[in-house]
PDB file of C-alpha atoms in Angstrom:
ATOM      1  CA  MET H   1       0.000   0.000   0.000  1.00 93.00           C
ATOM      2  CA  ARG H   2       1.453   3.354  -1.025  1.00 95.00           C
ATOM      3  CA  LEU H   3       0.553   6.532   0.830  1.00 95.00           C
ATOM      4  CA  GLN H   4       1.209  10.122  -0.204  1.00 97.00           C
ATOM      5  CA  LEU H   5       0.357  13.055   2.057  1.00 98.00           C
ATOM      6  CA  ASP H   6       0.163  16.618   0.704  1.00 97.00           C
ATOM      7  CA  ILE H   7      -0.745  19.704   2.670  1.00 97.00           C
ATOM      8  CA  ARG H   8      -3.117  21.816   0.629  1.00 95.00           C
ATOM      9  CA  SER H   9      -4.941  25.044   1.324  1.00 90.00           C
ATOM     10  CA  GLY H  10      -6.770  24.301   4.577  1.00 93.00           C
ATOM     11  CA  TYR H  11      -6.695  20.508   4.460  1.00 97.00           C
ATOM     12  CA  LEU H  12      -4.551  17.399   4.174  1.00 98.00           C
ATOM     13  CA  HIS H  13      -4.820  15.484   0.892  1.00 97.00           C
ATOM     14  CA  VAL H  14      -3.947  11.795   1.189  1.00 98.00           C
ATOM     15  CA  GLU H  15      -3.627   9.462  -1.771  1.00 97.00           C
ATOM     16  CA  VAL H  16      -3.699   5.706  -1.170  1.00 97.00           C
ATOM     17  CA  ARG H  17      -2.774   3.201  -3.891  1.00 96.00           C
ATOM     18  CA  GLY H  18      -1.978  -0.468  -4.314  1.00 96.00           C
ATOM     19  CA  PRO H  19      -3.102  -3.567  -2.445  1.00 95.00           C
ATOM     20  CA  PHE H  20      -4.742  -2.877   0.926  1.00 94.00           C
ATOM     21  CA  ASP H  21      -2.807  -3.977   4.001  1.00 94.00           C
ATOM     22  CA  ALA H  22      -4.572  -3.735   7.378  1.00 93.00           C
ATOM     23  CA  GLU H  23      -1.440  -3.012   9.437  1.00 95.00           C
ATOM     24  CA  GLU H  24      -0.271  -0.360   6.975  1.00 95.00           C
ATOM     25  CA  GLY H  25      -3.766   1.135   7.075  1.00 95.00           C
ATOM     26  CA  ARG H  26      -3.590   1.524  10.851  1.00 95.00           C
ATOM     27  CA  MET H  27      -0.115   3.064  10.581  1.00 95.00           C
ATOM     28  CA  ALA H  28      -1.381   5.416   7.859  1.00 96.00           C
ATOM     29  CA  ILE H  29      -4.039   6.731  10.227  1.00 96.00           C
ATOM     30  CA  GLY H  30      -1.303   7.496  12.747  1.00 94.00           C
ATOM     31  CA  ARG H  31       0.656   9.434  10.103  1.00 96.00           C
ATOM     32  CA  ILE H  32      -2.480  11.346   9.096  1.00 96.00           C
ATOM     33  CA  ILE H  33      -3.237  12.297  12.721  1.00 96.00           C
ATOM     34  CA  GLU H  34       0.386  13.351  13.345  1.00 95.00           C
ATOM     35  CA  THR H  35       0.502  15.448  10.181  1.00 96.00           C
ATOM     36  CA  CYS H  36      -2.795  17.157  10.997  1.00 96.00           C
ATOM     37  CA  ALA H  37      -1.608  17.967  14.522  1.00 94.00           C
ATOM     38  CA  ALA H  38       1.759  19.283  13.315  1.00 95.00           C
ATOM     39  CA  HIS H  39       0.148  21.579  10.741  1.00 95.00           C
ATOM     40  CA  LYS H  40      -2.995  22.449  12.721  1.00 95.00           C
ATOM     41  CA  LEU H  41      -5.316  20.909  10.147  1.00 96.00           C
ATOM     42  CA  ALA H  42      -8.763  19.549  10.961  1.00 97.00           C
ATOM     43  CA  ARG H  43      -9.898  18.419   7.485  1.00 98.00           C
ATOM     44  CA  VAL H  44      -8.632  15.419   5.518  1.00 98.00           C
ATOM     45  CA  LEU H  45      -9.479  14.172   2.059  1.00 98.00           C
ATOM     46  CA  VAL H  46      -8.397  10.569   1.502  1.00 98.00           C
ATOM     47  CA  ASP H  47      -8.400   9.579  -2.163  1.00 97.00           C
ATOM     48  CA  ALA H  48      -8.557   5.789  -1.942  1.00 96.00           C
ATOM     49  CA  ARG H  49      -9.682   5.200  -5.529  1.00 96.00           C
ATOM     50  CA  GLY H  50      -6.290   3.608  -6.210  1.00 95.00           C
ATOM     51  CA  LEU H  51      -6.797   0.694  -3.811  1.00 94.00           C
ATOM     52  CA  GLU H  52      -6.631  -2.539  -5.749  1.00 90.00           C
ATOM     53  CA  GLN H  53      -9.012  -4.642  -3.669  1.00 84.00           C
ATOM     54  CA  THR H  54     -12.130  -4.340  -1.566  1.00 86.00           C
ATOM     55  CA  VAL H  55     -11.499  -3.580   2.102  1.00 90.00           C
ATOM     56  CA  ALA H  56     -13.291  -6.098   4.362  1.00 91.00           C
ATOM     57  CA  ILE H  57     -16.047  -4.887   6.672  1.00 92.00           C
ATOM     58  CA  ALA H  58     -14.081  -5.935   9.773  1.00 94.00           C
ATOM     59  CA  GLU H  59     -11.093  -3.889   8.572  1.00 95.00           C
ATOM     60  CA  ARG H  60     -13.292  -0.845   7.932  1.00 94.00           C
ATOM     61  CA  PHE H  61     -14.601  -1.124  11.490  1.00 95.00           C
ATOM     62  CA  GLU H  62     -11.061  -1.410  12.874  1.00 95.00           C
ATOM     63  CA  LEU H  63      -9.781   1.569  10.850  1.00 95.00           C
ATOM     64  CA  ALA H  64     -12.640   3.725  12.157  1.00 96.00           C
ATOM     65  CA  ARG H  65     -11.949   2.624  15.731  1.00 95.00           C
ATOM     66  CA  VAL H  66      -8.255   3.465  15.365  1.00 96.00           C
ATOM     67  CA  LEU H  67      -9.140   6.834  13.828  1.00 95.00           C
ATOM     68  CA  ALA H  68     -11.498   7.747  16.669  1.00 95.00           C
ATOM     69  CA  ASP H  69      -9.051   6.607  19.354  1.00 94.00           C
ATOM     70  CA  ALA H  70      -6.016   8.343  17.793  1.00 93.00           C
ATOM     71  CA  ARG H  71      -7.352  11.783  16.976  1.00 89.00           C
ATOM     72  CA  ALA H  72      -6.090  14.516  19.232  1.00 82.00           C
ATOM     73  CA  GLY H  73      -8.627  17.214  18.368  1.00 87.00           C
ATOM     74  CA  PRO H  74     -11.382  18.065  15.926  1.00 93.00           C
ATOM     75  CA  LEU H  75     -11.125  16.144  12.686  1.00 96.00           C
ATOM     76  CA  LYS H  76     -13.390  15.821   9.657  1.00 97.00           C
ATOM     77  CA  MET H  77     -12.556  13.294   6.947  1.00 98.00           C
ATOM     78  CA  ALA H  78     -13.899  12.583   3.469  1.00 98.00           C
ATOM     79  CA  ILE H  79     -12.897   9.293   1.865  1.00 97.00           C
ATOM     80  CA  LEU H  80     -13.154   9.181  -1.902  1.00 96.00           C
ATOM     81  CA  VAL H  81     -13.480   5.606  -3.162  1.00 95.00           C
ATOM     82  CA  ASP H  82     -14.075   3.708  -6.364  1.00 93.00           C
ATOM     83  CA  PRO H  83     -17.818   2.939  -6.721  1.00 93.00           C
ATOM     84  CA  SER H  84     -17.036  -0.783  -6.284  1.00 87.00           C
ATOM     85  CA  GLN H  85     -15.896  -0.009  -2.702  1.00 86.00           C
ATOM     86  CA  LEU H  86     -19.290   1.420  -1.713  1.00 88.00           C
ATOM     87  CA  VAL H  87     -20.644  -1.940  -0.591  1.00 85.00           C
ATOM     88  CA  THR H  88     -21.004  -0.727   2.993  1.00 87.00           C
ATOM     89  CA  LYS H  89     -20.572   2.448   5.035  1.00 91.00           C
ATOM     90  CA  THR H  90     -19.084   0.625   8.045  1.00 93.00           C
ATOM     91  CA  LEU H  91     -16.063   2.937   8.372  1.00 93.00           C
ATOM     92  CA  GLU H  92     -18.252   6.038   8.056  1.00 94.00           C
ATOM     93  CA  ASP H  93     -20.900   4.811  10.491  1.00 95.00           C
ATOM     94  CA  THR H  94     -18.398   3.549  13.063  1.00 95.00           C
ATOM     95  CA  ALA H  95     -16.334   6.765  12.996  1.00 95.00           C
ATOM     96  CA  CYS H  96     -19.435   8.981  13.216  1.00 94.00           C
ATOM     97  CA  ASN H  97     -20.763   6.934  16.137  1.00 95.00           C
ATOM     98  CA  ARG H  98     -17.464   7.668  17.908  1.00 95.00           C
ATOM     99  CA  GLY H  99     -17.615  11.417  17.262  1.00 94.00           C
ATOM    100  CA  VAL H 100     -15.521  11.706  14.091  1.00 96.00           C
ATOM    101  CA  PRO H 101     -17.432  13.088  11.100  1.00 97.00           C
ATOM    102  CA  VAL H 102     -16.513  10.912   8.111  1.00 97.00           C
ATOM    103  CA  ARG H 103     -18.099  10.728   4.660  1.00 97.00           C
ATOM    104  CA  THR H 104     -17.369   7.866   2.287  1.00 96.00           C
ATOM    105  CA  THR H 105     -18.317   8.624  -1.309  1.00 96.00           C
ATOM    106  CA  ALA H 106     -17.494   7.937  -4.947  1.00 96.00           C
ATOM    107  CA  SER H 107     -18.211  11.594  -5.802  1.00 96.00           C
ATOM    108  CA  ALA H 108     -15.302  14.054  -5.650  1.00 96.00           C
ATOM    109  CA  GLU H 109     -17.816  16.918  -5.567  1.00 96.00           C
ATOM    110  CA  GLU H 110     -19.530  15.424  -2.510  1.00 97.00           C
ATOM    111  CA  ALA H 111     -16.197  14.750  -0.763  1.00 97.00           C
ATOM    112  CA  TYR H 112     -14.904  18.316  -1.196  1.00 97.00           C
ATOM    113  CA  GLY H 113     -18.328  19.742  -0.348  1.00 97.00           C
ATOM    114  CA  PHE H 114     -18.459  17.741   2.883  1.00 98.00           C
ATOM    115  CA  LEU H 115     -15.105  19.230   3.899  1.00 98.00           C
ATOM    116  CA  GLY H 116     -16.090  22.729   2.776  1.00 96.00           C
ATOM    117  CA  VAL H 117     -13.065  23.153   0.491  1.00 94.00           C
ATOM    118  CA  ALA H 118     -12.835  23.862  -3.221  1.00 90.00           C
ATOM    119  CA  PRO H 119     -11.717  20.996  -5.432  1.00 89.00           C
ATOM    120  CA  PRO H 120      -8.370  21.484  -7.165  1.00 84.00           C
ATOM    121  CA  GLY H 121      -8.292  22.896 -10.665  1.00 74.00           C
TER     122      GLY H 121
END
């Protein structure tokens, strides 16, 4: 799994590509939280359209739990996925139930709108 983090105007842009790995996913959340804290960012757009396989429901639950437990302050996250990944909203529901606003969508317009930032270009 390859991860690229870019600080943009008012938010952190994260691009995820390759085969999904659960341990790397948990470590990626730690990097995202650390980067947000270091740069005083509270909004994250994760572009996960480059993942090569479907993420299991149990892994989505675990990623949301790790996200909720690790955040150090306010955080709002939009996760942009390939339409084939929209089989369940487990990560979104679990994170929201733990106080972290998350939106999982296949629409870039919806993702940027949820965060309240303008899309690039």
